[in-house]
Amino acid sequence: MTSSTTFKPGVKDVASFLSEYSVMLFGSGATCIRMEKNMHRIARSQGMEAEFSILPRHIHLTVGDGSDTVTSVVAIRDMPISFAKIALLSKLSWQMADCRYDFRQAVKVLAKIGSTPGTPPWRLLLLVSLANASFCRLFGGDAMAMAVVFVATFAGFLVKQVLTDRHVDFRLTAVACSFISAVIASSDALFSLGATPEIAVGTSVLYLVPGIPFINSFCDMIDRHYLCSFGRMMNAVVISCCLSLGLCAGMLLMNLGMF
Amino acid sequence: MLVEFLQDALFAAIAAIGFSAISNPPRRAYLFCAVIAAVGHSVRFLLMDCAGWHIVPASASASLLIGVLAVLISPKTRIPAETYLYPSLLPMIPGIYAYRTFGALVMCLYRGTEDSFLHYFYLFAQNGMTCFFILLAMVVGATLPMFLLPKISFQATRQKTNS
């Protein structure tokens, strides 16, 4: 679908496009190896070369066509992880490489990908609560522990959705949500509802564990992107510490021993 | 035994669907996430409960299988392998070990006597090391196929030519 009057972008245009593209791809949870491959593919489709490095809060990008070089530094934005966006952004890079889109079409598609809707909040709430209850079962929890974990996750995740909508700091959100979930899950032990209260409390906060940043961090480490790997790892560790803090506070409030 | 095995697969599938929803995957990915997670978790269950393997090598082997399945399915559905890989791994995350590690650390700080400190420090180290090595084994096992088969992994979203 190559346009007959194909627009030839300048180095600045491509640098600006790749800046937005890289921020969106990184924010959606792509690994460094995927970012590298996609961005090189896009730059080469425009007859240029691109190199980038990912710093903890910025992406540093240089684009050149042999005669002209442009360097840009763009701030990383916090956005929800979205594999649907990663799939669409990767597809866009191939569409450009295979000359199915010209540059102007690609810019429009990129803007459209940015507004891709996520999973509807109520569906997400229900699915996550069910998932965490299943998790409890996988760790050996009984039916009562599963029910308690379902309710604890439902309440905690609901609060998470509300606080995230109000742009409350994600660390405070993690503390608040794990505290609420731990307090509710403590009811299994306090009222002797089931035989596995320890598992109920332990799994009630697991929906907050930043699993994907942890896995991405290891992936980047294998690919020798140590700086980015460390940045992602630190983010994940900070969230884990916050959820542990909330869990601990909840258990102390309910006068529940750890062992 | 068979009931436990099937239960394990079913709950792993539900957990994968729920946790994949957090990462907003394309709709058509849910079914595959559930199937891959169920297969992976069941394999780990068999290796641990029937073959008597330790949780670390069992997790590594199950993750390797998950990685291979994710990479092989991704070009057929034109969705990056990570979309299947990560949610399918999440049911195997050693959450309870992490919880016990943290619990033991808190108890180390609270209990002043040497004996109880050593006891909780032992629990902290044992659970912490198990948790770390399970995570490492899982990630290395699962991502290995992606790095070994880059042509399949990173061309999954490419549209086929109509010629």
XYZ file of N, CA, C and O in Angstrom, chain A residues 31 33-34 37 41 80-84 86-87 90-91 94-95 98 100 118-119 123-124 127-128 130-132 134-135 137-139 146 157 198-199 201-203 206-207 211-212 215-216 218-219 222-223 244-245 247-248 251-252 258-259, chain B residues 7-8 11-12 14-15 17-19 21-27 30 41 80-83 86-87 89-96 99-100 102-104 106-107 110 120 132 136 139-140 143 146-147 150 153-155 157-161:
456
model
N 10.997 -5.503 26.161
C 12.381 -5.725 26.586
C 13.314 -4.902 25.695
O 12.924 -4.463 24.613
N 15.853 -5.882 23.954
C 16.184 -6.534 22.680
C 15.093 -6.247 21.646
O 15.369 -5.981 20.484
N 13.824 -6.245 22.088
C 12.741 -5.929 21.155
C 12.811 -4.469 20.738
O 12.629 -4.143 19.566
N 15.631 -4.045 18.129
C 15.309 -4.602 16.808
C 14.274 -3.733 16.105
O 14.420 -3.419 14.919
N 14.981 -1.352 12.801
C 14.175 -1.688 11.616
C 13.509 -0.434 11.055
O 13.540 -0.185 9.845
N 0.390 2.016 31.847
C 0.150 0.600 32.164
C 0.796 -0.323 31.137
O 0.867 0.028 29.956
N 1.272 -1.467 31.619
C 1.859 -2.456 30.703
C 0.786 -2.918 29.731
O -0.345 -3.177 30.126
N 1.129 -2.972 28.458
C 0.145 -3.389 27.460
C 0.804 -4.208 26.357
O 1.525 -3.674 25.514
N 0.538 -5.509 26.385
C 1.083 -6.374 25.329
C 0.378 -6.126 24.005
O 0.960 -6.381 22.948
N -0.859 -5.635 24.073
C -1.565 -5.319 22.829
C -0.822 -4.197 22.105
O -0.639 -4.243 20.878
N 2.408 -3.469 22.446
C 3.695 -3.995 21.966
C 3.479 -4.721 20.636
O 4.263 -4.556 19.692
N 2.394 -5.511 20.556
C 2.106 -6.245 19.317
C 1.861 -5.261 18.173
O 2.403 -5.424 17.070
N 5.147 -3.425 17.203
C 6.051 -4.310 16.450
C 5.539 -4.482 15.024
O 6.314 -4.468 14.062
N 4.225 -4.612 14.908
C 3.625 -4.762 13.579
C 3.897 -3.498 12.747
O 4.245 -3.587 11.563
N 7.316 -3.492 11.226
C 7.417 -4.366 10.045
C 6.694 -3.750 8.846
O 7.166 -3.868 7.707
N 5.550 -3.088 9.099
C 4.813 -2.442 8.007
C 5.686 -1.367 7.353
O 5.659 -1.200 6.144
N 8.576 -3.142 5.431
C 8.103 -3.784 4.190
C 7.417 -2.790 3.249
O 6.737 -3.214 2.297
N 4.816 -0.949 3.534
C 3.349 -0.955 3.463
C 2.795 0.389 3.933
O 1.667 0.732 3.622
N -7.407 -0.345 27.226
C -6.957 -1.517 27.986
C -8.139 -2.409 28.328
O -9.266 -2.179 27.864
N -7.897 -3.412 29.160
C -8.980 -4.292 29.619
C -9.976 -3.466 30.437
O -9.551 -2.673 31.286
N -13.994 -5.943 34.418
C -13.563 -7.278 33.986
C -12.193 -7.594 34.603
O -11.951 -8.698 35.085
N -11.337 -6.576 34.590
C -9.992 -6.749 35.143
C -10.053 -7.090 36.642
O -9.377 -8.008 37.107
N -11.233 -10.688 37.048
C -10.226 -11.661 36.598
C -9.044 -11.738 37.566
O -8.556 -12.826 37.877
N -8.594 -10.571 38.043
C -7.443 -10.564 38.962
C -7.821 -11.235 40.290
O -7.029 -11.997 40.856
N -10.076 -13.567 40.759
C -10.137 -15.018 40.494
C -8.731 -15.602 40.381
O -8.447 -16.691 40.898
N -7.854 -14.861 39.707
C -6.480 -15.339 39.503
C -5.770 -15.482 40.842
O -5.073 -16.473 41.089
N -5.938 -14.498 41.719
C -5.241 -14.566 43.005
C -5.807 -15.688 43.882
O -5.057 -16.353 44.606
N -6.989 -18.436 42.685
C -6.402 -19.659 42.097
C -4.962 -19.834 42.551
O -4.495 -20.950 42.800
N -4.273 -18.721 42.619
C -2.891 -18.714 43.091
C -2.817 -19.326 44.493
O -1.934 -20.124 44.792
N -4.825 -21.437 45.804
C -5.025 -22.894 45.685
C -3.732 -23.575 45.249
O -3.382 -24.648 45.754
N -3.025 -22.952 44.291
C -1.773 -23.542 43.797
C -0.718 -23.639 44.905
O 0.132 -24.517 44.885
N -0.793 -22.723 45.875
C 0.163 -22.769 46.993
C -0.327 -23.652 48.125
O 0.279 -23.673 49.200
N -9.220 -19.590 49.727
C -9.456 -19.063 48.370
C -10.524 -17.970 48.395
O -10.376 -16.921 47.761
N -7.584 -4.475 44.969
C -7.411 -4.076 43.566
C -8.354 -2.933 43.198
O -8.002 -2.068 42.392
N -2.206 -19.021 56.964
C -0.912 -18.432 56.586
C -0.849 -18.236 55.063
O -0.376 -17.211 54.569
N -1.376 -19.228 54.347
C -1.346 -19.141 52.882
C -2.299 -18.039 52.396
O -1.992 -17.316 51.445
N -3.056 -15.202 53.941
C -2.423 -13.883 54.137
C -1.277 -13.703 53.130
O -1.148 -12.648 52.505
N -0.479 -14.735 52.975
C 0.680 -14.647 52.077
C 0.306 -14.377 50.638
O 0.977 -13.611 49.943
N -0.779 -14.996 50.174
C -1.140 -14.828 48.753
C -2.043 -13.619 48.509
O -2.173 -13.197 47.364
N -0.264 -10.915 46.520
C 0.604 -11.288 45.399
C 0.206 -10.633 44.073
O 1.014 -10.572 43.151
N -1.037 -10.150 43.979
C -1.438 -9.462 42.747
C -0.644 -8.163 42.557
O -0.605 -7.604 41.463
N 5.615 -8.718 38.595
C 6.215 -9.875 37.923
C 6.862 -9.524 36.587
O 7.980 -9.966 36.305
N 6.165 -8.726 35.789
C 6.699 -8.438 34.450
C 7.963 -7.567 34.506
O 8.942 -7.895 33.831
N 10.771 -9.974 35.359
C 11.179 -10.857 34.258
C 11.917 -10.033 33.186
O 12.943 -10.462 32.665
N 11.394 -8.835 32.883
C 12.059 -7.968 31.901
C 13.476 -7.625 32.341
O 14.392 -7.562 31.511
N 15.528 -9.414 34.194
C 16.411 -10.567 33.949
C 16.699 -10.699 32.452
O 17.809 -11.017 32.056
N 15.682 -10.455 31.641
C 15.834 -10.548 30.188
C 16.879 -9.541 29.692
O 17.739 -9.872 28.880
N 20.378 -10.658 30.586
C 20.898 -11.681 29.677
C 21.383 -11.009 28.387
O 22.391 -11.394 27.801
N 20.683 -9.946 27.985
C 21.025 -9.238 26.746
C 22.105 -8.164 26.976
O 22.383 -7.360 26.087
N 5.397 -5.139 50.955
C 5.778 -5.840 52.182
C 5.472 -4.980 53.399
O 5.034 -5.487 54.441
N 5.702 -3.679 53.244
C 5.426 -2.735 54.331
C 3.932 -2.737 54.676
O 3.549 -2.813 55.853
N 1.797 -5.095 54.020
C 1.464 -6.431 54.549
C 1.822 -6.512 56.031
O 1.028 -6.962 56.866
N 3.014 -6.033 56.342
C 3.515 -6.067 57.714
C 2.622 -5.218 58.629
O 2.243 -5.667 59.724
N -0.672 -6.948 59.239
C -0.569 -8.078 60.161
C -0.340 -7.615 61.594
O -0.858 -8.203 62.542
N 0.425 -6.534 61.740
C 0.655 -5.996 63.088
C -0.647 -5.461 63.670
O -0.953 -5.680 64.833
N 3.967 -13.713 62.265
C 4.439 -14.116 60.932
C 4.509 -15.630 60.811
O 4.277 -16.192 59.764
N 4.927 -16.310 61.902
C 5.051 -17.771 61.862
C 4.353 -18.380 63.068
O 4.307 -17.794 64.125
N -6.631 -30.335 38.762
C -6.891 -29.110 39.525
C -5.743 -28.119 39.349
O -5.956 -26.928 39.143
N -4.533 -28.648 39.422
C -3.343 -27.818 39.277
C -3.350 -27.109 37.922
O -3.109 -25.901 37.830
N -6.298 -24.410 37.819
C -6.056 -23.169 38.569
C -4.886 -22.375 37.975
O -4.889 -21.141 38.025
N -3.918 -23.077 37.404
C -2.820 -22.355 36.735
C -3.367 -21.587 35.530
O -2.962 -20.447 35.270
N -6.473 -20.434 35.152
C -7.257 -19.272 35.625
C -6.317 -18.155 36.077
O -6.524 -16.975 35.757
N -5.264 -18.542 36.806
C -4.301 -17.534 37.281
C -3.644 -16.830 36.091
O -3.468 -15.607 36.105
N -4.858 -16.375 33.063
C -5.816 -15.477 32.399
C -5.947 -14.180 33.208
O -5.877 -13.078 32.657
N -6.105 -14.327 34.517
C -6.279 -13.142 35.372
C -5.068 -12.234 35.351
O -5.198 -11.020 35.200
N -3.873 -12.827 35.490
C -2.680 -11.985 35.532
C -2.321 -11.449 34.151
O -1.715 -10.377 34.046
N -4.531 -10.406 32.124
C -5.444 -9.268 31.925
C -4.813 -7.967 32.412
O -5.051 -6.898 31.838
N -3.974 -8.060 33.460
C -3.311 -6.851 33.985
C -2.407 -6.239 32.913
O -2.273 -5.024 32.825
N -1.799 -7.098 32.086
C -0.862 -6.578 31.082
C -1.533 -6.332 29.736
O -0.844 -6.232 28.720
N -2.843 -6.203 29.728
C -3.615 -5.811 28.539
C -3.160 -6.512 27.248
O -2.675 -5.853 26.329
N -3.327 -7.810 27.164
C -2.913 -8.494 25.929
C -3.997 -8.379 24.859
O -5.137 -8.009 25.174
N -3.680 -8.681 23.592
C -4.752 -8.764 22.602
C -5.722 -9.872 23.027
O -5.305 -10.853 23.642
N -7.002 -9.721 22.688
C -8.026 -10.661 23.169
C -7.740 -12.112 22.806
O -7.982 -13.023 23.583
N -5.633 -14.684 25.220
C -6.031 -15.260 26.514
C -6.034 -16.785 26.510
O -5.518 -17.421 27.416
N 2.617 -25.596 34.214
C 2.446 -25.883 35.639
C 2.250 -27.378 35.877
O 2.741 -27.930 36.867
N 3.705 -11.011 19.732
C 5.038 -11.301 20.289
C 5.004 -12.395 21.360
O 4.035 -12.495 22.123
N 6.080 -13.174 21.395
C 6.133 -14.329 22.311
C 5.967 -13.921 23.775
O 5.397 -14.678 24.566
N 6.436 -12.720 24.141
C 6.352 -12.285 25.548
C 4.906 -12.268 26.045
O 4.647 -12.469 27.226
N 3.978 -11.999 25.138
C 2.558 -11.921 25.519
C 2.092 -13.243 26.129
O 1.271 -13.264 27.043
N 5.117 -14.365 29.599
C 5.117 -13.792 30.941
C 3.896 -14.220 31.765
O 4.063 -14.703 32.885
N 2.670 -14.059 31.234
C 1.525 -14.488 32.058
C 1.561 -15.984 32.378
O 1.110 -16.404 33.433
N 4.184 -17.704 32.960
C 5.193 -17.937 34.003
C 4.684 -17.528 35.380
O 5.087 -18.097 36.394
N 3.796 -16.529 35.409
C 3.394 -15.945 36.700
C 2.828 -16.954 37.704
O 3.132 -16.858 38.894
N 2.029 -17.965 37.279
C 1.557 -18.937 38.284
C 2.689 -19.710 38.971
O 2.480 -20.303 40.023
N 3.885 -19.694 38.385
C 5.003 -20.432 39.007
C 5.871 -19.529 39.893
O 6.839 -19.998 40.495
N 5.546 -18.232 39.928
C 6.330 -17.297 40.762
C 6.272 -17.759 42.224
O 5.198 -18.051 42.742
N 7.428 -17.861 42.884
C 7.453 -18.431 44.249
C 7.004 -17.432 45.305
O 7.791 -17.012 46.162
N 5.735 -17.059 45.248
C 5.200 -16.036 46.147
C 5.282 -16.410 47.604
O 5.632 -15.581 48.458
N 4.978 -17.682 47.902
C 4.982 -18.101 49.311
C 6.408 -18.090 49.880
O 6.624 -17.704 51.028
N 7.174 -14.541 50.648
C 6.459 -14.136 51.859
C 7.184 -14.655 53.104
O 7.378 -13.942 54.083
N 7.608 -15.915 53.047
C 8.296 -16.499 54.209
C 9.662 -15.840 54.430
O 10.105 -15.686 55.569
N 10.401 -12.739 53.754
C 10.129 -11.443 54.374
C 9.713 -11.619 55.841
O 10.179 -10.902 56.727
N 8.869 -12.620 56.084
C 8.415 -12.883 57.449
C 9.590 -13.207 58.363
O 9.682 -12.692 59.488
N 10.514 -14.034 57.864
C 11.668 -14.428 58.673
C 12.568 -13.225 58.954
O 13.115 -13.086 60.053
N 11.606 -10.099 59.242
C 10.947 -9.291 60.284
C 11.158 -9.934 61.654
O 11.468 -9.259 62.636
N 11.022 -11.262 61.706
C 11.188 -11.963 62.983
C 12.634 -11.854 63.486
O 12.872 -11.772 64.689
N 12.824 -8.637 65.249
C 12.008 -8.536 66.461
C 12.543 -9.381 67.607
O 12.429 -9.018 68.754
N 15.538 -17.827 62.849
C 14.828 -17.050 61.820
C 15.763 -16.640 60.676
O 15.331 -16.519 59.538
N 15.018 -17.034 45.112
C 15.888 -16.427 44.102
C 16.219 -17.423 42.993
O 16.127 -17.099 41.803
N 15.364 -17.288 39.030
C 16.442 -17.303 38.032
C 16.241 -18.449 37.039
O 16.322 -18.263 35.815
N 13.263 -17.673 34.674
C 13.497 -16.647 33.654
C 14.485 -17.132 32.599
O 14.259 -16.955 31.399
N 15.562 -17.767 33.061
C 16.552 -18.268 32.089
C 15.907 -19.336 31.197
O 16.019 -19.291 29.972
N 13.256 -17.621 28.765
C 13.703 -16.672 27.736
C 14.736 -17.277 26.777
O 14.981 -16.712 25.713
N 13.627 -17.735 23.234
C 13.466 -16.451 22.550
C 14.811 -15.964 21.991
O 14.891 -15.442 20.892
N 15.869 -16.161 22.783
C 17.189 -15.706 22.343
C 17.803 -16.683 21.338
O 18.561 -16.274 20.472
N 15.784 -16.212 17.424
C 15.380 -14.815 17.237
C 14.578 -14.592 15.953
O 13.725 -13.715 15.907
N 11.103 -15.475 16.937
C 10.595 -14.630 18.022
C 10.326 -13.199 17.581
O 9.329 -12.599 17.975
N 11.236 -12.639 16.784
C 11.119 -11.212 16.487
C 10.520 -10.923 15.112
O 10.549 -9.794 14.652
N 10.018 -11.955 14.442
C 9.335 -11.711 13.168
C 7.867 -12.115 13.257
O 7.175 -12.197 12.248
N 5.250 -10.629 14.307
C 4.198 -9.650 13.953
C 4.273 -9.242 12.484
O 3.478 -8.419 12.045
N 5.237 -9.794 11.732
C 5.385 -9.408 10.326
C 4.247 -9.984 9.499
O 3.908 -11.168 9.609
N 3.673 -9.111 8.651
C 2.573 -9.551 7.793
C 3.152 -10.332 6.610
O 4.151 -9.908 6.019
N 2.522 -11.461 6.304
C 3.043 -12.277 5.196
C 2.729 -11.613 3.865
O 1.675 -10.992 3.717
N 3.655 -11.755 2.885
C 3.408 -11.167 1.558
C 2.346 -11.983 0.825
O 2.249 -13.198 1.010
